[in-house]
């Protein structure tokens, strides 16, 4: 045993008297050995922990799909695009598609094409003191520019229904149509399909909504009782997609319901401490990164998290949801057209990073009636309150019908 000891140990054994087991001078030596063991174990845990974190980070990074095709197409048309917005702002176009490909086959046969089922222009103010989410109706009649199709052929510029822009030229065509319509530069875009939406809702353990009456919609696979409901994946998707189960079956009412759902989602993300709790954050980031297709500017976990963190810092009463001011299209009552000057004022305010105000619409006498007892049609009858805001006075900010993330739909009557 002595042959394996170092010179200091051999010298100590030869010339120093042995210390009995109870000698208190032995304790510092034991304490030092214990501290060294703790330090070694801590170092090992840090190394292993860092390795696990790195692997999880790489997994989340690899989840994100990048839409390089749209980026290349937008570069071809850079000269016609609006100038960048005010310094420090970001405009993100959120595109929910009705693709039936892949995991979405349960919602119908895959025709090989997809249209934009939901499009929201999200304006993030400089400093993130406010955010404005503007829904663009799928049935809005707009000028769609000439776009390159997936097969390389070029479409003809035409006046058409807005959601056809995605079917003809994908995200790039939709972005160019929005920019031409609003004069607002789209800085980033993300695409989300049915399956991705369900993953996001399940990652936050469901989203609470307020249902005004019992709803049964066979097409949307939705069956809900009246009152507060916590919706998970499939039910949540049915809730935001349903048309015939609520109100007059119009897309206008569906957009209002989608905005209320997103407001509830924002409240849950902020109140649940998701972004500051790793155990809650990872499932959300995993669902988000595996569910979206993003442009190169948002295709990293760091960039995506910066956007989410920006919303986390924004007060809920400063996160606004509204639909672009519109009215029935003159040649087809089942389609929409922009209302002027309200739409122009909204777009100008967003370009200048100015605040806009929202107010809930006044309740109607049919507020508590189930859909089958109301007038049908895709739009409200002429003269009814159909989502149009009066022109703002010069001394006030523009005001539009809408809601904020601070508003709980159960606090007032539904309309």
Coordinates of C-alpha atoms in Angstrom, one line a residue:
X1 CA 0.0 0.0 0.0
X2 CA 2.9 2.4 0.8
X3 CA 4.3 1.9 -2.7
X4 CA 1.2 3.5 -4.1
X5 CA 1.4 6.5 -1.9
X6 CA 3.0 9.8 -2.8
X7 CA 6.1 11.2 -1.1
X8 CA 4.2 13.5 1.3
X9 CA 2.0 10.7 2.5
X10 CA 5.0 8.3 3.1
X11 CA 6.8 11.1 5.0
X12 CA 3.7 11.7 7.2
X13 CA 3.3 8.1 8.0
X14 CA 7.0 7.7 9.0
X15 CA 7.6 10.9 11.0
X16 CA 4.2 12.1 12.3
X17 CA 2.4 10.3 15.1
X18 CA -0.8 8.5 14.1
X19 CA -4.1 10.3 15.0
X20 CA -6.6 8.3 16.9
X21 CA -10.1 7.9 15.2
X22 CA -11.7 10.4 17.7
X23 CA -9.0 13.1 17.2
X24 CA -10.8 16.4 16.1
X25 CA -7.8 17.2 13.9
X26 CA -9.2 14.5 11.5
X27 CA -12.4 16.5 10.9
X28 CA -10.9 19.2 8.6
X29 CA -9.5 16.4 6.4
X30 CA -12.9 14.7 6.2
X31 CA -14.6 18.0 5.4
X32 CA -12.2 18.8 2.6
X33 CA -12.8 15.4 1.1
X34 CA -16.5 15.9 1.3
X35 CA -16.4 19.3 -0.3
X36 CA -14.2 17.9 -3.1
X37 CA -16.8 15.2 -3.7
X38 CA -19.6 17.8 -3.7
X39 CA -17.7 20.0 -6.1
X40 CA -17.0 17.1 -8.5
X41 CA -20.6 16.0 -8.4
X42 CA -21.8 19.5 -9.1
X43 CA -19.4 19.9 -12.0
X44 CA -20.7 16.6 -13.5
X45 CA -24.3 17.7 -13.1
X46 CA -23.5 21.0 -14.8
X47 CA -21.8 19.2 -17.7
X48 CA -24.6 16.7 -18.1
X49 CA -27.3 19.5 -17.7
X50 CA -25.6 21.7 -20.3
X51 CA -25.5 18.7 -22.6
X52 CA -29.2 18.0 -22.2
X53 CA -30.1 21.7 -22.6
X54 CA -28.0 21.8 -25.8
X55 CA -29.7 18.7 -27.2
X56 CA -33.2 20.1 -26.4
X57 CA -32.2 23.4 -28.0
X58 CA -31.0 21.6 -31.1
X59 CA -34.2 19.6 -31.2
X60 CA -36.3 22.8 -31.1
X61 CA -34.2 24.4 -33.7
X62 CA -34.6 21.4 -36.0
X63 CA -38.3 21.5 -35.6
X64 CA -38.8 24.8 -37.4
X65 CA -39.5 24.5 -41.2
X66 CA -38.2 27.4 -43.2
X67 CA -40.1 28.9 -46.2
X68 CA -37.2 29.8 -48.4
X69 CA -39.4 29.8 -51.5
X70 CA -41.5 32.7 -50.3
X71 CA -38.3 34.6 -49.3
X72 CA -36.8 34.2 -52.8
X73 CA -40.0 35.2 -54.5
X74 CA -40.4 38.3 -52.4
X75 CA -36.8 39.3 -53.3
X76 CA -37.8 39.2 -57.0
X77 CA -40.4 41.9 -56.2
X78 CA -38.5 44.0 -53.7
X79 CA -38.9 47.2 -55.8
X80 CA -42.7 47.1 -55.5
X81 CA -42.9 46.4 -51.8
X82 CA -43.7 49.1 -49.2
X83 CA -40.8 50.6 -47.3
X84 CA -40.0 49.1 -43.8
X85 CA -42.1 50.4 -40.9
X86 CA -41.2 52.7 -38.1
X87 CA -37.9 51.8 -36.4
X88 CA -38.4 49.0 -33.8
X89 CA -41.7 47.8 -35.1
X90 CA -42.5 44.3 -36.5
X91 CA -45.3 43.2 -38.7
X92 CA -45.9 39.5 -38.7
X93 CA -48.5 37.9 -41.1
X94 CA -50.0 34.8 -39.5
X95 CA -51.5 32.4 -42.1
X96 CA -53.7 29.5 -41.0
X97 CA -54.1 27.2 -44.0
X98 CA -56.9 24.7 -44.8
X99 CA -54.4 22.1 -46.2
X100 CA -55.7 18.5 -46.1
X101 CA -52.2 17.0 -46.7
X102 CA -50.3 14.9 -44.2
X103 CA -51.8 14.7 -40.7
X104 CA -54.7 16.9 -41.9
X105 CA -56.3 14.2 -44.0
X106 CA -59.1 13.7 -41.4
X107 CA -60.6 17.1 -42.5
X108 CA -61.2 16.2 -46.1
X109 CA -59.6 14.9 -49.3
X110 CA -56.2 16.4 -50.2
X111 CA -56.7 18.3 -53.4
X112 CA -53.0 19.2 -53.6
X113 CA -53.7 22.9 -53.0
X114 CA -54.5 24.9 -49.9
X115 CA -56.2 28.3 -49.2
X116 CA -55.7 30.7 -46.3
X117 CA -58.4 29.8 -43.9
X118 CA -57.4 32.6 -41.5
X119 CA -55.0 35.6 -42.0
X120 CA -54.0 38.0 -39.3
X121 CA -51.7 40.9 -39.6
X122 CA -50.0 41.3 -36.2
X123 CA -48.4 44.7 -35.6
X124 CA -45.9 44.8 -32.8
X125 CA -45.2 48.4 -31.7
X126 CA -41.7 49.7 -31.0
X127 CA -40.8 48.9 -27.4
X128 CA -43.6 46.3 -27.4
X129 CA -45.9 48.7 -25.4
X130 CA -48.9 47.5 -27.6
X131 CA -49.8 45.0 -30.3
X132 CA -52.6 45.1 -32.8
X133 CA -53.9 42.0 -34.5
X134 CA -56.0 42.7 -37.6
X135 CA -58.0 39.9 -39.2
X136 CA -58.4 40.0 -43.0
X137 CA -61.6 38.3 -44.2
X138 CA -61.1 35.4 -46.5
X139 CA -64.0 36.6 -48.6
X140 CA -62.6 40.1 -49.1
X141 CA -62.5 41.2 -52.7
X142 CA -59.0 42.5 -53.5
X143 CA -56.5 43.1 -56.3
X144 CA -54.3 40.0 -56.4
X145 CA -51.0 40.7 -58.2
X146 CA -49.5 38.4 -60.8
X147 CA -47.9 35.6 -58.8
X148 CA -45.6 32.6 -59.5
X149 CA -47.4 29.3 -59.0
X150 CA -45.6 26.2 -57.5
X151 CA -45.2 24.8 -61.0
X152 CA -43.4 27.9 -62.2
X153 CA -46.3 29.4 -64.2
X154 CA -47.3 33.0 -63.7
X155 CA -50.9 33.9 -62.9
X156 CA -52.6 37.0 -64.2
X157 CA -53.2 40.0 -62.0
X158 CA -56.9 40.0 -61.1
X159 CA -59.6 41.2 -58.8
X160 CA -60.5 38.2 -56.8
X161 CA -61.4 36.8 -53.4
X162 CA -58.5 37.3 -50.9
X163 CA -58.0 33.7 -49.9
X164 CA -57.3 32.6 -53.5
X165 CA -54.0 34.5 -53.3
X166 CA -52.5 31.7 -51.2
X167 CA -53.9 28.9 -53.4
X168 CA -52.4 30.6 -56.5
X169 CA -49.0 31.6 -55.1
X170 CA -48.5 30.5 -51.5
X171 CA -47.3 32.8 -48.8
X172 CA -45.4 35.1 -51.1
X173 CA -48.6 35.9 -53.1
X174 CA -50.6 36.5 -49.9
X175 CA -47.9 38.8 -48.5
X176 CA -47.7 40.8 -51.7
X177 CA -51.5 41.0 -51.8
X178 CA -51.6 42.3 -48.1
X179 CA -48.8 44.8 -48.8
X180 CA -50.6 46.1 -51.9
X181 CA -53.9 46.3 -50.0
X182 CA -52.5 48.0 -46.8
X183 CA -49.2 49.7 -47.8
X184 CA -47.7 48.0 -44.7
X185 CA -44.4 46.1 -45.1
X186 CA -44.7 42.5 -43.8
X187 CA -41.5 41.8 -42.0
X188 CA -42.1 38.1 -41.1
X189 CA -44.7 35.4 -41.7
X190 CA -45.6 32.1 -40.2
X191 CA -47.9 29.4 -41.5
X192 CA -50.0 27.1 -39.2
X193 CA -52.2 24.2 -40.3
X194 CA -55.0 22.4 -38.5
X195 CA -52.8 19.9 -36.7
X196 CA -50.3 22.6 -35.7
X197 CA -53.1 24.6 -34.1
X198 CA -54.2 21.6 -32.0
X199 CA -50.7 21.0 -30.8
X200 CA -50.4 24.6 -29.7
X201 CA -53.7 24.5 -27.7
X202 CA -52.8 21.2 -26.1
X203 CA -49.3 22.5 -25.1
X204 CA -50.9 25.1 -22.8
X205 CA -53.4 22.6 -21.5
X206 CA -56.4 24.1 -23.2
X207 CA -57.9 27.5 -23.7
X208 CA -61.1 28.7 -21.9
X209 CA -63.9 30.3 -23.9
X210 CA -67.5 31.4 -23.1
X211 CA -70.2 29.7 -25.1
X212 CA -73.5 31.7 -25.2
X213 CA -75.8 28.7 -25.8
X214 CA -75.5 25.0 -26.6
X215 CA -73.8 24.4 -29.9
X216 CA -73.9 21.5 -32.2
X217 CA -72.1 21.7 -35.5
X218 CA -71.6 18.4 -37.3
X219 CA -69.3 19.8 -40.0
X220 CA -66.9 21.2 -37.4
X221 CA -67.3 18.1 -35.1
X222 CA -68.3 20.4 -32.3
X223 CA -70.7 19.7 -29.5
X224 CA -70.6 22.2 -26.6
X225 CA -72.8 23.1 -23.6
X226 CA -73.5 26.8 -22.8
X227 CA -71.2 28.6 -20.4
X228 CA -67.4 28.6 -19.7
X229 CA -65.6 25.7 -21.4
X230 CA -62.0 24.6 -21.4
X231 CA -61.3 23.5 -25.0
X232 CA -58.5 21.3 -26.0
X233 CA -57.1 20.4 -29.5
X234 CA -60.0 19.0 -31.6
X235 CA -62.7 21.0 -29.8
X236 CA -60.7 24.2 -30.0
X237 CA -60.2 23.7 -33.7
X238 CA -63.9 23.1 -34.2
X239 CA -64.7 26.2 -32.2
X240 CA -62.6 28.6 -34.3
X241 CA -63.6 26.9 -37.6
X242 CA -67.3 26.5 -37.0
X243 CA -69.7 28.6 -39.1
X244 CA -73.1 26.9 -38.9
X245 CA -73.1 26.4 -35.1
X246 CA -72.9 30.0 -34.2
X247 CA -74.9 33.1 -35.0
X248 CA -75.8 33.8 -38.6
X249 CA -73.1 31.4 -39.9
X250 CA -71.1 34.3 -41.4
X251 CA -67.3 34.4 -41.7
X252 CA -67.5 37.8 -39.9
X253 CA -68.9 36.2 -36.7
X254 CA -66.3 33.5 -37.0
X255 CA -63.4 36.0 -37.1
X256 CA -64.8 37.7 -33.9
X257 CA -64.8 34.3 -32.2
X258 CA -61.2 33.6 -33.3
X259 CA -60.1 36.9 -31.9
X260 CA -61.8 36.1 -28.6
X261 CA -60.0 32.7 -28.6
X262 CA -56.6 34.3 -29.2
X263 CA -57.3 36.9 -26.5
X264 CA -58.0 34.0 -24.0
X265 CA -54.8 32.2 -25.2
X266 CA -52.7 35.4 -24.6
X267 CA -54.2 35.7 -21.1
X268 CA -53.3 32.2 -20.2
X269 CA -49.8 32.5 -21.5
X270 CA -49.3 35.6 -19.4
X271 CA -51.1 34.5 -16.2
X272 CA -49.8 31.0 -16.2
X273 CA -46.1 32.0 -16.0
X274 CA -45.4 29.9 -19.0
X275 CA -42.4 31.8 -20.3
X276 CA -40.7 31.8 -16.9
X277 CA -41.3 28.1 -16.0
X278 CA -39.0 25.7 -17.9
X279 CA -41.4 22.8 -17.3
X280 CA -44.2 24.7 -18.9
X281 CA -42.2 26.5 -21.5
X282 CA -40.6 23.5 -23.2
X283 CA -43.9 21.8 -24.3
X284 CA -45.1 25.2 -25.7
X285 CA -41.9 25.8 -27.6
X286 CA -41.8 22.2 -28.8
X287 CA -45.4 22.5 -30.1
X288 CA -44.8 26.0 -31.6
X289 CA -41.6 25.0 -33.4
X290 CA -42.9 21.7 -34.8
X291 CA -46.2 23.3 -35.9
X292 CA -45.1 26.3 -38.0
X293 CA -43.4 27.1 -41.2
X294 CA -41.6 30.5 -40.9
X295 CA -39.6 32.8 -43.0
X296 CA -35.8 32.9 -42.5
X297 CA -36.1 35.9 -40.2
X298 CA -38.1 33.7 -37.7
X299 CA -36.6 30.3 -38.3
X300 CA -34.5 30.1 -35.1
X301 CA -35.6 29.5 -31.6
X302 CA -34.0 32.7 -30.4
X303 CA -35.8 34.9 -32.9
X304 CA -39.1 33.2 -32.3
X305 CA -38.8 33.4 -28.5
X306 CA -38.0 37.2 -28.9
X307 CA -41.4 37.7 -30.5
X308 CA -43.2 35.7 -27.8
X309 CA -41.3 37.4 -25.0
X310 CA -42.3 40.8 -26.6
X311 CA -46.0 39.8 -26.2
X312 CA -45.3 38.6 -22.7
X313 CA -44.3 42.1 -21.7
X314 CA -47.2 43.8 -23.4
X315 CA -50.1 44.7 -21.0
X316 CA -53.2 42.6 -21.9
X317 CA -55.4 45.8 -22.3
X318 CA -52.9 47.0 -25.0
X319 CA -53.1 43.8 -27.1
X320 CA -56.0 44.6 -29.5
X321 CA -57.9 42.4 -31.9
X322 CA -60.1 43.7 -34.7
X323 CA -61.2 43.0 -38.2
X324 CA -60.3 45.3 -41.1
X325 CA -63.3 47.7 -41.7
X326 CA -65.4 46.2 -44.4
X327 CA -68.9 46.1 -45.9
X328 CA -70.8 43.9 -48.3
X329 CA -69.3 43.8 -51.8
X330 CA -71.5 45.8 -54.2
X331 CA -71.7 43.0 -56.8
X332 CA -72.1 40.0 -54.4
X333 CA -73.7 40.4 -51.0
X334 CA -71.9 37.2 -49.8
X335 CA -68.5 38.9 -50.3
X336 CA -66.8 41.8 -48.6
X337 CA -65.0 45.0 -49.7
X338 CA -63.0 47.5 -47.7
X339 CA -64.8 50.4 -46.2
X340 CA -63.3 53.8 -46.8
X341 CA -62.0 55.9 -45.2
X342 CA -62.0 53.7 -42.0
X343 CA -59.7 51.1 -43.5
X344 CA -57.3 53.7 -44.9
X345 CA -57.1 55.4 -41.4
X346 CA -56.4 52.0 -39.8
X347 CA -53.6 51.2 -42.2
X348 CA -52.1 54.7 -41.9
X349 CA -52.1 54.4 -38.1
X350 CA -50.3 51.0 -38.2
X351 CA -47.7 52.3 -40.7
X352 CA -46.9 55.2 -38.3
X353 CA -46.9 53.0 -35.3
X354 CA -49.8 54.9 -33.8
X355 CA -52.3 53.5 -31.3
X356 CA -55.8 52.5 -32.3
X357 CA -58.7 52.0 -30.0
X358 CA -61.3 49.2 -30.0
X359 CA -64.7 48.9 -28.5
X360 CA -67.1 46.0 -28.2
X361 CA -70.2 46.2 -30.4
X362 CA -73.5 46.9 -28.8
X363 CA -75.6 43.9 -27.9
X364 CA -78.6 43.1 -30.1
X365 CA -82.1 41.8 -29.2
X366 CA -81.1 38.4 -30.6
X367 CA -78.1 38.0 -28.3
X368 CA -79.3 35.0 -26.4
X369 CA -81.1 33.2 -29.3
X370 CA -79.6 30.1 -30.8
X371 CA -78.5 30.4 -34.4
X372 CA -81.6 28.7 -35.9
X373 CA -83.8 31.5 -34.6
X374 CA -81.8 34.3 -36.2
X375 CA -81.8 35.7 -39.7
X376 CA -79.6 33.7 -42.1
X377 CA -77.1 34.9 -44.6
X378 CA -73.3 35.5 -44.6
X379 CA -73.6 39.2 -43.6
X380 CA -75.8 41.3 -41.4
X381 CA -78.8 42.8 -43.1
X382 CA -78.4 46.3 -44.6
X383 CA -78.3 49.0 -41.9
X384 CA -77.4 46.6 -39.1
X385 CA -74.3 47.0 -37.0
X386 CA -71.9 44.9 -39.1
X387 CA -68.5 45.8 -37.6
X388 CA -68.0 49.2 -39.1
X389 CA -66.7 52.0 -36.9
X390 CA -67.6 55.6 -37.4
X391 CA -64.9 57.9 -38.7
X392 CA -62.7 59.1 -35.8
X393 CA -62.6 62.8 -34.9
X394 CA -59.3 64.5 -35.4
X395 CA -58.7 64.9 -31.7
X396 CA -59.0 61.1 -30.9
X397 CA -57.3 58.0 -32.0
X398 CA -59.1 55.8 -34.5
X399 CA -61.7 53.5 -32.9
X400 CA -62.9 50.2 -34.3
X401 CA -65.1 47.4 -33.2
X402 CA -63.0 44.7 -31.5
X403 CA -61.7 43.4 -28.2
X404 CA -58.5 43.2 -26.1
X405 CA -56.7 40.4 -24.4
X406 CA -57.9 41.8 -21.1
X407 CA -61.5 41.2 -22.0
X408 CA -63.2 38.0 -20.8
X409 CA -66.1 37.3 -23.1
X410 CA -68.1 35.9 -20.2
X411 CA -68.2 39.4 -18.6
X412 CA -70.8 40.7 -21.0
X413 CA -73.5 39.4 -23.3
X414 CA -72.5 37.8 -26.5
X415 CA -73.9 39.2 -29.7

